[in-house]
XYZ file of C-alpha atoms in Angstrom:
723
model
C -30.318 117.462 -21.919
C -28.289 120.210 -23.576
C -30.751 120.377 -26.492
C -33.645 121.140 -24.120
C -31.594 123.599 -22.068
C -31.134 121.521 -18.935
C -28.112 120.248 -16.970
C -27.575 116.679 -15.780
C -27.975 117.861 -12.194
C -31.563 118.861 -12.989
C -32.450 115.150 -13.135
C -32.080 114.915 -9.334
C -34.529 116.134 -6.708
C -31.685 117.587 -4.630
C -28.162 118.756 -5.510
C -25.585 115.968 -5.497
C -23.652 115.981 -2.235
C -19.884 116.212 -2.567
C -18.542 112.872 -1.321
C -15.386 112.563 0.722
C -12.499 111.348 -1.430
C -10.904 107.967 -0.453
C -7.496 108.442 1.165
C -4.754 106.160 2.422
C -4.907 106.456 6.214
C -2.408 103.726 7.128
C 0.174 101.399 5.587
C 1.034 97.998 7.026
C 4.268 96.357 5.755
C 4.367 92.544 5.743
C 7.977 91.371 6.116
C 9.835 88.081 5.947
C 11.682 86.699 8.963
C 14.708 88.897 8.167
C 12.690 92.112 8.066
C 12.646 92.458 4.259
C 9.331 93.906 3.082
C 7.336 91.409 0.982
C 4.209 93.481 0.403
C 2.378 96.505 1.837
C -1.310 96.687 2.772
C -2.890 100.150 2.551
C -5.967 101.043 4.571
C -8.198 103.420 2.598
C -11.016 105.465 4.180
C -13.699 105.917 3.152
C -13.671 102.740 1.112
C -14.761 102.284 -2.432
C -18.292 101.373 -3.522
C -19.800 102.844 -0.381
C -17.670 100.782 1.990
C -16.462 102.305 5.259
C -12.927 101.097 4.531
C -11.051 99.271 1.803
C -7.742 97.401 1.909
C -5.430 97.111 -1.081
C -2.148 95.180 -1.480
C 0.959 96.616 -3.132
C 4.429 95.407 -3.928
C 7.298 97.048 -1.984
C 7.913 99.426 -4.894
C 4.328 100.642 -4.789
C 3.063 98.605 -7.742
C -0.597 97.621 -7.178
C -1.309 93.920 -6.690
C 0.734 91.337 -4.831
C -1.029 88.007 -5.408
C 2.199 86.387 -6.581
C 3.932 87.138 -3.282
C 3.458 84.617 -0.443
C 1.459 85.602 2.614
C 3.050 85.631 6.057
C 1.737 86.745 9.461
C 1.909 90.468 10.170
C 4.972 91.636 12.147
C 6.656 88.270 11.483
C 10.150 89.075 12.891
C 8.619 90.103 16.237
C 6.373 87.040 16.214
C 9.274 84.661 15.616
C 11.419 86.263 18.324
C 8.635 85.996 20.889
C 7.658 82.449 19.879
C 11.233 81.150 19.961
C 11.672 82.550 23.464
C 8.473 80.824 24.637
C 6.627 84.103 25.116
C 2.992 85.174 24.960
C 1.513 85.987 21.521
C -1.781 87.633 20.556
C -3.692 87.000 17.338
C -6.288 89.585 16.317
C -8.400 90.165 13.241
C -6.666 93.159 11.640
C -3.482 95.206 11.468
C -4.980 98.175 13.329
C -5.640 95.938 16.330
C -2.061 94.641 16.163
C -0.726 98.185 16.351
C -3.051 98.912 19.266
C -1.641 96.018 21.274
C 1.916 97.046 20.433
C 1.280 100.341 22.206
C 0.708 98.243 25.334
C 4.055 96.467 24.885
C 2.458 93.238 23.676
C 3.458 91.125 20.637
C 0.557 90.579 18.292
C -0.100 89.454 14.746
C -2.879 88.825 12.252
C -3.325 87.352 8.816
C -3.722 89.333 5.654
C -7.305 89.687 4.421
C -9.151 89.722 7.751
C -11.727 87.254 9.056
C -11.911 83.818 7.467
C -8.500 84.043 5.818
C -6.284 82.250 8.357
C -4.177 79.585 6.625
C -2.640 76.545 8.369
C 0.773 77.586 7.036
C 0.710 80.624 9.352
C 0.607 78.380 12.412
C 4.086 76.965 11.869
C 5.543 80.419 12.567
C 4.046 80.279 16.058
C 5.763 77.058 17.170
C 7.580 77.445 20.459
C 5.240 80.079 21.905
C 4.347 79.635 25.560
C 0.708 80.570 24.928
C -1.440 82.074 22.187
C -4.330 84.396 23.033
C -6.797 84.860 20.178
C -8.893 88.038 20.575
C -12.160 87.739 18.691
C -14.145 90.631 17.282
C -17.575 90.673 18.909
C -19.594 89.604 15.922
C -20.384 86.273 14.262
C -17.630 86.436 11.571
C -15.104 87.473 14.205
C -15.994 84.647 16.545
C -15.906 82.061 13.747
C -12.544 83.405 12.623
C -11.143 83.215 16.171
C -12.421 79.650 16.558
C -10.768 78.602 13.303
C -7.474 80.175 14.358
C -7.636 78.546 17.778
C -8.323 75.149 16.243
C -5.314 75.468 13.949
C -3.096 76.483 16.882
C -4.406 73.633 19.041
C -3.637 71.093 16.322
C -0.030 72.321 16.395
C 0.135 71.530 20.113
C 0.389 75.152 21.278
C -1.620 76.276 24.337
C -4.337 78.692 23.251
C -7.192 80.767 24.714
C -9.926 82.794 23.050
C -10.793 86.195 24.585
C -13.076 89.081 23.631
C -13.159 92.845 24.310
C -15.150 93.884 27.327
C -16.386 96.948 25.435
C -16.749 97.796 21.781
C -16.469 95.570 18.724
C -12.704 94.945 18.681
C -9.670 95.278 20.897
C -8.994 98.803 19.587
C -12.408 99.881 20.914
C -11.615 98.038 24.147
C -8.360 99.955 24.655
C -9.952 103.251 23.598
C -12.429 102.747 26.434
C -9.516 102.823 28.889
C -9.353 99.054 29.381
C -6.252 96.839 29.274
C -5.235 93.232 28.673
C -6.399 92.126 32.100
C -9.916 93.421 31.320
C -10.496 91.066 28.353
C -13.284 88.551 28.909
C -13.365 84.868 27.901
C -14.596 84.484 24.337
C -17.441 82.344 23.085
C -15.590 79.365 21.595
C -17.884 78.953 18.610
C -16.765 75.874 16.680
C -15.709 76.715 13.133
C -17.857 75.271 10.398
C -16.187 72.040 9.316
C -14.839 71.893 5.757
C -16.125 75.408 5.056
C -19.736 74.245 4.868
C -22.651 76.137 6.314
C -26.066 75.168 7.518
C -27.239 78.749 7.574
C -29.508 80.010 4.868
C -27.433 83.159 4.915
C -24.068 81.362 4.694
C -21.342 82.713 2.423
C -21.591 81.693 -1.155
C -25.227 80.579 -0.921
C -27.296 81.497 -3.999
C -29.782 84.248 -3.172
C -32.769 82.180 -4.290
C -31.754 79.020 -2.470
C -34.058 77.791 0.246
C -33.401 75.444 3.102
C -34.595 71.900 2.527
C -33.559 68.305 2.014
C -31.688 67.269 -1.135
C -34.072 66.067 -3.807
C -37.305 67.211 -2.133
C -39.754 69.611 -3.716
C -40.396 73.180 -2.600
C -43.714 74.962 -2.744
C -43.116 76.038 -6.358
C -42.660 72.439 -7.439
C -38.924 72.653 -8.255
C -36.061 70.936 -6.503
C -34.603 72.559 -3.456
C -31.210 71.831 -1.998
C -29.252 72.328 1.161
C -25.677 73.517 0.837
C -23.692 70.362 -0.004
C -20.850 69.179 2.192
C -17.404 68.985 0.606
C -15.874 65.556 0.057
C -13.919 64.919 3.283
C -10.169 65.055 3.139
C -7.607 63.836 5.599
C -6.509 66.603 7.952
C -2.882 65.796 8.672
C -0.774 67.225 11.495
C 2.135 69.503 10.692
C 5.656 68.165 11.067
C 6.775 68.634 14.716
C 10.120 70.212 13.819
C 11.070 71.132 17.385
C 11.242 67.445 18.328
C 14.323 67.040 16.108
C 16.357 68.974 18.650
C 17.551 72.568 18.650
C 20.372 72.254 16.131
C 18.636 70.036 13.567
C 15.349 71.942 13.882
C 17.163 75.205 13.172
C 18.629 73.725 9.989
C 15.244 72.387 8.823
C 13.496 75.708 9.380
C 16.228 77.780 7.763
C 16.394 75.546 4.708
C 12.602 75.567 4.533
C 12.496 79.337 4.264
C 15.442 79.501 1.852
C 14.186 76.752 -0.485
C 10.436 77.219 0.140
C 10.238 73.542 1.049
C 8.053 72.057 3.764
C 9.564 71.030 7.081
C 8.164 67.530 6.437
C 10.372 66.892 3.407
C 13.467 68.471 4.930
C 12.988 66.622 8.232
C 12.508 63.338 6.383
C 15.585 64.004 4.202
C 17.702 64.911 7.209
C 16.736 61.764 9.147
C 17.452 59.695 6.035
C 20.878 61.311 5.677
C 21.759 60.688 9.325
C 20.779 57.051 8.900
C 22.901 56.864 5.745
C 25.839 58.408 7.578
C 25.676 55.596 10.127
C 26.134 53.189 7.222
C 24.766 50.104 8.943
C 27.477 50.365 11.583
C 25.038 51.015 14.459
C 22.500 48.791 16.151
C 20.366 49.218 19.276
C 19.898 46.559 21.930
C 16.515 47.458 23.400
C 16.296 44.554 25.867
C 17.256 40.897 26.129
C 15.319 38.837 23.608
C 14.647 41.811 21.314
C 16.607 41.403 18.121
C 19.015 44.315 17.765
C 17.514 47.145 15.724
C 19.552 47.893 12.624
C 19.529 51.706 12.469
C 18.371 51.973 8.871
C 15.380 54.113 7.919
C 13.062 53.666 4.967
C 11.479 57.076 4.383
C 8.774 57.800 1.799
C 7.582 61.333 1.132
C 4.626 61.883 -1.185
C 4.563 65.341 -2.763
C 3.591 66.912 -6.045
C 6.105 67.868 -8.737
C 6.212 71.496 -7.547
C 7.181 70.613 -3.954
C 10.952 70.979 -4.654
C 11.705 67.379 -3.711
C 15.199 67.273 -5.224
C 16.436 70.465 -3.496
C 15.337 69.044 -0.150
C 17.209 65.778 -0.699
C 20.260 67.531 -2.088
C 20.475 69.986 0.800
C 20.302 67.188 3.367
C 22.767 64.791 1.709
C 25.270 67.360 0.408
C 27.779 67.214 3.328
C 27.884 63.412 3.282
C 28.313 63.275 -0.482
C 31.129 65.808 -0.246
C 32.907 63.959 2.580
C 32.702 60.562 0.884
C 33.778 62.198 -2.372
C 36.886 63.471 -0.603
C 37.567 59.975 0.686
C 37.366 58.680 -2.876
C 39.897 61.283 -4.004
C 42.259 60.340 -1.178
C 42.122 56.626 -2.072
C 41.968 56.937 -5.841
C 45.686 56.385 -6.476
C 45.895 53.286 -4.259
C 42.758 51.774 -5.765
C 43.982 52.389 -9.318
C 47.320 50.731 -8.463
C 45.492 47.739 -7.015
C 43.296 47.436 -10.124
C 46.413 47.531 -12.260
C 47.954 44.760 -10.157
C 44.759 42.725 -10.655
C 44.998 43.065 -14.439
C 48.705 42.132 -14.430
C 48.147 39.184 -12.112
C 45.199 37.939 -14.235
C 47.496 37.815 -17.257
C 50.217 36.205 -15.186
C 47.768 33.553 -14.022
C 46.696 32.806 -17.583
C 50.328 32.423 -18.640
C 51.180 30.181 -15.681
C 48.149 27.980 -16.352
C 49.306 27.460 -19.929
C 52.780 26.490 -18.671
C 51.240 24.045 -16.204
C 49.118 22.547 -18.964
C 52.273 21.971 -21.032
C 53.958 20.336 -18.066
C 56.592 23.040 -17.798
C 55.497 24.329 -14.374
C 54.069 22.855 -11.204
C 50.442 23.401 -10.184
C 51.574 24.936 -6.920
C 52.946 27.916 -8.826
C 49.538 28.479 -10.461
C 47.805 28.191 -7.082
C 50.184 30.760 -5.575
C 49.352 33.237 -8.335
C 45.596 32.534 -7.869
C 45.881 33.157 -4.110
C 47.629 36.454 -4.776
C 44.879 37.447 -7.234
C 42.205 36.643 -4.637
C 43.919 38.864 -2.070
C 44.077 41.719 -4.555
C 40.385 41.370 -5.416
C 39.362 41.404 -1.764
C 40.916 44.828 -1.183
C 38.205 47.524 -0.960
C 37.531 49.650 -3.964
C 36.609 53.336 -3.960
C 34.155 54.114 -1.141
C 30.586 54.674 -2.336
C 27.774 55.927 -0.113
C 24.863 56.647 -2.441
C 23.525 54.892 -5.488
C 21.286 56.499 -8.088
C 18.332 55.074 -9.973
C 19.428 51.436 -9.719
C 17.831 48.123 -10.619
C 17.255 45.519 -7.933
C 19.864 43.221 -9.507
C 22.491 45.956 -9.621
C 21.735 46.991 -6.037
C 22.973 43.655 -4.693
C 26.213 43.920 -6.605
C 26.860 47.494 -5.499
C 26.124 46.633 -1.871
C 28.410 43.602 -2.059
C 31.236 45.825 -3.294
C 30.668 48.310 -0.433
C 30.599 46.215 2.682
C 26.970 45.225 2.415
C 25.603 48.752 2.863
C 24.235 51.489 0.623
C 21.932 54.512 0.627
C 19.490 55.672 -2.005
C 18.099 59.221 -1.961
C 15.855 59.787 -4.958
C 13.066 62.124 -6.079
C 12.253 59.905 -9.044
C 10.025 56.868 -8.788
C 12.125 54.367 -10.767
C 13.393 52.341 -7.803
C 9.990 52.304 -6.071
C 8.318 51.183 -9.289
C 10.923 48.454 -9.682
C 10.217 47.204 -6.148
C 6.489 47.291 -6.898
C 7.062 45.109 -9.926
C 5.760 47.743 -12.315
C 8.494 46.705 -14.751
C 7.921 42.998 -14.315
C 4.212 42.258 -14.594
C 3.581 43.033 -10.943
C 6.349 40.786 -9.621
C 9.788 41.693 -8.363
C 12.287 39.953 -6.083
C 12.700 42.417 -3.208
C 14.252 39.897 -0.828
C 17.430 41.943 -0.438
C 15.462 45.149 0.244
C 13.468 43.366 2.953
C 16.592 41.850 4.546
C 18.630 45.049 4.419
C 16.113 46.811 6.634
C 16.832 44.318 9.419
C 20.513 43.778 8.667
C 20.159 40.110 7.737
C 22.923 38.436 5.712
C 22.389 37.891 1.995
C 23.944 35.728 -0.704
C 24.855 37.456 -3.971
C 26.545 36.787 -7.285
C 29.211 39.254 -8.352
C 30.169 39.648 -11.967
C 33.478 37.912 -12.556
C 33.817 36.808 -8.945
C 31.356 33.962 -8.602
C 29.328 33.364 -5.486
C 29.657 35.734 -2.533
C 28.073 36.309 0.828
C 27.243 39.526 2.723
C 27.199 38.631 6.397
C 25.446 41.911 7.241
C 23.330 44.193 5.089
C 22.174 47.771 5.579
C 20.114 49.886 3.221
C 18.792 53.398 3.785
C 15.980 54.591 1.516
C 14.800 58.184 1.297
C 12.322 58.467 -1.555
C 10.238 61.567 -2.246
C 7.926 60.854 -5.139
C 4.587 61.973 -6.544
C 1.440 60.574 -4.871
C 0.113 59.275 -8.194
C 2.812 56.591 -8.181
C 1.315 54.882 -5.137
C -2.404 55.523 -5.676
C -4.386 52.275 -5.877
C -1.207 50.238 -5.335
C -3.176 47.708 -3.285
C -5.351 47.002 -6.313
C -2.529 46.910 -8.843
C -0.125 44.868 -6.745
C -1.518 43.345 -3.519
C 1.654 41.296 -3.003
C 3.642 44.499 -2.582
C 1.787 45.251 0.642
C 1.534 41.664 1.845
C 5.301 41.257 1.675
C 5.645 43.775 4.503
C 7.776 46.160 2.455
C 5.386 49.108 2.859
C 5.203 48.531 6.612
C 8.908 49.318 6.872
C 8.434 52.938 5.786
C 7.802 56.141 7.692
C 5.612 58.446 5.596
C 5.162 62.145 5.062
C 2.399 63.808 3.026
C 3.151 67.528 3.360
C 0.688 70.300 2.633
C 1.514 72.363 -0.477
C 3.712 75.373 0.196
C 2.580 78.902 -0.743
C 4.218 80.421 -3.853
C 7.860 81.260 -3.335
C 9.748 84.436 -4.155
C 13.053 84.978 -5.945
C 14.759 86.877 -3.109
C 14.476 84.275 -0.360
C 17.102 84.550 2.390
C 20.028 82.167 2.461
C 20.779 79.888 5.374
C 22.925 81.473 8.053
C 26.542 80.188 7.838
C 26.578 79.024 11.466
C 23.505 76.860 10.885
C 24.978 75.333 7.738
C 28.333 74.740 9.396
C 26.742 73.061 12.416
C 24.773 70.632 10.230
C 27.658 69.881 7.868
C 30.095 69.310 10.725
C 27.816 66.863 12.506
C 27.150 64.816 9.368
C 30.846 64.755 8.430
C 31.720 63.611 11.963
C 29.298 60.698 11.671
C 30.854 59.704 8.339
C 34.389 59.854 9.713
C 33.781 58.054 13.007
C 30.963 55.586 12.194
C 30.435 55.164 8.450
C 34.161 54.706 7.777
C 34.555 52.217 10.646
C 34.632 48.465 10.149
C 33.100 47.823 13.561
C 29.416 47.837 14.480
C 28.593 50.025 17.457
C 25.843 48.903 19.829
C 23.704 51.439 21.673
C 21.564 50.702 24.714
C 18.791 52.565 26.525
C 19.277 54.240 29.859
C 17.016 52.933 32.584
C 14.740 55.991 32.402
C 14.627 55.817 28.593
C 13.705 52.156 28.853
C 10.745 53.000 31.118
C 9.548 55.762 28.758
C 9.828 53.466 25.776
C 8.121 50.557 27.574
C 5.092 52.733 28.284
C 4.884 53.780 24.616
C 5.320 50.173 23.457
C 2.524 48.916 25.702
C 0.142 51.662 24.544
C 0.914 50.909 20.909
C 0.267 47.209 21.359
C -3.114 47.911 22.951
C -4.031 50.320 20.134
C -3.453 47.584 17.516
C -6.212 45.296 18.761
C -9.650 45.149 17.143
C -11.407 48.424 17.939
C -8.165 50.179 18.870
C -7.125 53.452 17.267
C -4.329 51.771 15.259
C -6.243 48.653 14.281
C -6.742 49.897 10.695
C -2.950 50.142 10.254
C -2.001 47.424 12.721
C 0.552 45.755 10.438
C 2.433 49.038 10.010
C 2.021 49.834 13.713
C 3.691 46.498 14.482
C 6.974 48.040 13.347
C 6.354 51.504 14.796
C 8.113 50.850 18.101
C 11.220 49.699 16.260
C 11.031 52.777 14.028
C 10.952 55.004 17.106
C 14.073 53.311 18.464
C 15.871 53.859 15.151
C 14.847 57.528 15.017
C 15.961 58.015 18.605
C 19.373 56.539 17.748
C 19.702 58.920 14.781
C 18.843 61.943 16.910
C 21.167 60.903 19.738
C 24.160 60.277 17.459
C 23.548 63.470 15.477
C 23.814 65.455 18.691
C 26.782 63.445 20.032
C 28.589 61.050 17.697
C 30.341 59.358 20.653
C 27.213 58.545 22.646
C 26.727 54.931 23.733
C 23.272 55.250 25.308
C 19.929 56.758 24.299
C 18.612 58.825 27.202
C 15.030 59.578 28.160
C 15.114 63.113 26.698
C 15.911 61.896 23.202
C 13.542 58.926 23.517
C 10.688 61.251 24.580
C 11.307 63.467 21.554
C 11.339 60.457 19.234
C 8.083 59.166 20.735
C 6.641 62.641 20.234
C 6.942 62.074 16.493
C 4.596 59.076 16.692
C 1.264 60.941 16.294
C 2.603 62.563 13.117
C 3.891 59.246 11.774
C 0.633 57.460 12.569
C -1.589 60.052 10.882
C 0.572 60.251 7.774
C 0.876 56.456 7.532
C -2.915 56.157 7.716
C -3.260 58.742 4.911
C -0.611 56.990 2.801
C -2.277 53.599 3.116
C -5.650 55.184 2.284
C -4.049 56.588 -0.861
C -2.635 53.170 -1.718
C -5.950 51.426 -1.056
C -8.032 49.867 -3.789
C -10.103 52.989 -4.363
C -7.433 55.558 -3.473
C -7.708 58.012 -0.576
C -10.115 55.665 1.145
C -12.478 55.795 -1.855
C -12.808 59.577 -1.795
C -10.553 60.116 -4.789
C -13.297 58.623 -6.974
C -15.841 61.003 -5.450
C -13.735 64.017 -6.369
C -13.097 62.646 -9.855
C -16.846 62.243 -10.422
C -17.573 65.783 -9.233
C -14.907 67.102 -11.591
C -16.488 65.285 -14.548
C -20.167 65.949 -13.847
C -20.419 69.367 -15.584
C -19.345 67.773 -18.894
C -21.712 64.790 -18.519
C -25.025 66.499 -17.769
C -27.888 66.393 -20.261
C -30.192 69.291 -21.112
C -32.198 68.677 -17.931
C -29.016 68.828 -15.803
C -29.293 65.130 -14.959
C -26.885 62.241 -15.504
C -26.993 58.449 -15.494
C -24.699 56.059 -13.673
C -23.837 54.424 -16.994
C -22.670 57.699 -18.492
C -20.450 58.412 -15.496
C -18.890 54.969 -15.608
C -18.265 55.180 -19.353
C -16.393 58.429 -18.847
C -13.664 56.408 -17.092
C -13.248 53.869 -19.886
C -10.290 53.920 -22.228
C -8.343 56.504 -20.282
C -6.783 56.947 -16.904
C -8.221 59.248 -14.329
C -6.176 61.651 -12.287
C -3.425 59.897 -10.330
C -3.452 56.650 -12.291
C -6.968 55.321 -11.702
C -7.981 53.007 -14.528
C -11.422 51.736 -15.564
C -13.959 51.850 -12.732
C -16.623 49.176 -12.246
C -20.279 50.054 -11.913
C -20.426 48.982 -8.288
C -17.656 51.423 -7.304
C -19.386 54.257 -9.158
C -22.729 53.422 -7.497
C -21.082 53.404 -4.051
C -19.470 56.768 -4.811
C -22.778 58.250 -5.956
C -24.481 56.979 -2.799
C -21.883 58.835 -0.728
C -22.230 61.949 -2.860
C -25.964 61.781 -2.250
C -25.361 61.676 1.493
C -23.149 64.736 1.126
C -25.894 66.532 -0.801
C -24.301 66.751 -4.273
C -26.702 64.432 -6.149
C -30.149 62.963 -5.657
C -31.278 59.760 -7.333
C -34.437 60.179 -9.403
C -36.866 57.301 -8.714
C -37.247 55.175 -11.826
C -40.771 54.945 -13.269
C -42.468 51.581 -12.636
C -42.027 49.051 -15.421
C -45.049 47.881 -17.347
C -46.303 44.378 -16.563
C -44.359 41.856 -18.621
C -41.861 44.438 -19.845
C -38.487 42.875 -20.598
C -35.075 44.052 -21.621
C -32.286 45.942 -19.916
C -33.281 48.060 -16.966
C -32.587 51.776 -17.388
C -29.442 53.023 -15.691
C -30.100 54.883 -12.415
C -30.523 58.590 -13.075
C -29.453 61.481 -10.844
C -30.358 65.088 -10.362
C -27.368 67.201 -9.390
C -26.901 70.154 -7.063
C -26.946 73.520 -8.912
C -23.441 74.250 -7.601
C -22.118 71.528 -9.901
C -22.941 73.480 -13.066
C -23.313 76.974 -11.590
C -20.908 77.261 -8.627
C -21.243 80.341 -6.431
C -18.372 82.778 -6.423
C -17.326 81.842 -2.893
C -18.381 78.217 -2.635
C -16.768 76.265 0.247
């Protein structure tokens, strides 16, 4: 242009208009529960790339980008204060709307990122609120977003309504028009699209050239056309109902959860396991005449990935009991060492006397007197021991025998569970003691150097938090493990993954720590250290509440009932509820002798969570894992590497991809029938379409060709925002 004497501007019909420069018009700090700023969102107007507005995230020091910092609801400290007082909370689509409602004296919040970005983890911060009002923007994305938020809140058991502005697009327009809260109108409760799928031809993430049709049919141009496929269904599990643990214990669980970035599920499970351990088999509950007394021992099994901070959760819960029993060991160490020395001296004395008797120099009565003294010395208790580590089944019996027939095991490693499953013994293991110790039944043992012995009463508490892969397909690998009833003795937790943590998480308030530690130590001192077994009963009102729950559970177990698929586990659920109620009652008052209706109602309130998580756990342990859906996801993961040049694949090729190696989570070789069933379900979901085989020639012999499948384009060319 310079060579021909022209400027770049001469290429345009009209002079280039000076555009308004983007500017930061507002900053929205996102804080943790203590008010410390985690990240800042800046609102920029006009936005970049022709947008009306743009939002950017920054670290507290102004550094651009904050993806490594966890997301929390906006104005979190105010939200928590209002929720914990049972107040009214508003959820809107953006920070500007939050600030608008604050000018009216209302507490409001939103999620970072706007419509479609609400995460289930946000909902746990709302627990305790008297009511949630979700105000939808008056457009399709806004209504879908509000419906998704409302559904998440409903699943947490919090009352919720959806409202809309009477004027304008959002609540800020509504207020600008001179209207207030009382002028909002009921919203259109549009159901959110399940699993992120869409039936709309304009749905998010849909390829521009995709047309609406049935999987595997032909469009006018002769090529395949596909509907948007449905994701492989996953279990939607309820969040842990922390409030039902009671005010003091719930406060400890929540505070530890924030400090350690651990889910309430794992901390709640660890705390209940610790309380049960602190009772040490010295508590039983008489529910009614004819009902065998419930031994208050819990078998807890959490299933969480390696990054879920399983060990910190267990350590935080059991720390006060370990410390208190450790102090008891220190106090008794000198006496125990003296007794052990007396045993060694007396053993030598007995040997010498026996030699003298054999030579005829002493009477047998002298030897018997020394033997009786040695027996008395050996019967004196050794150092108290509350927890055992990764122990074999054989060693467990000996350790329990040396500690009054009781023991607790809190582990984040799978060694003990694998031993019980017989994974170290060709699928067979003698778990008789583990089965008996749940009920408190007596057990005969052999102690090294002491011959035969008998434990009149046994008590074992198990709190195991292990990786899900350990239990996947357990029914296939070891059917006897389930048929023995061992798995039916567990309460399960399968927590959702936590968002990424940060280094500067707040510590637990001293008063919360002290309250928890003191209550656990009190249980150890008054119950665990006692030689007597305390019996609790139910108050009359608690008995009526429990009877109603028991009757409903029994009805739900029958064929066609909602618990029929887990009926064997549900057969022990009522007893589990009684045990949990006893733990909660004694944690709150170590001297209590009755379980009242308030505690029983809270324990029963845990049942929906326990039922849903047990169903998910047994699906994971089923023959195909996750109710067969694990195989579907494995196949989808492998398909891109198995396709031929025509983007098709055969059943044989898929099956062969599983040979000689183990799939994710421990799945071994897969038979053709299982793969065919999985492909049939994937076809129903719209991911594959079987290609009809050409007819065979008359008289043609030999192996039939393996079924061949066309695959959805998203398999090999996924859209940027696929569901």
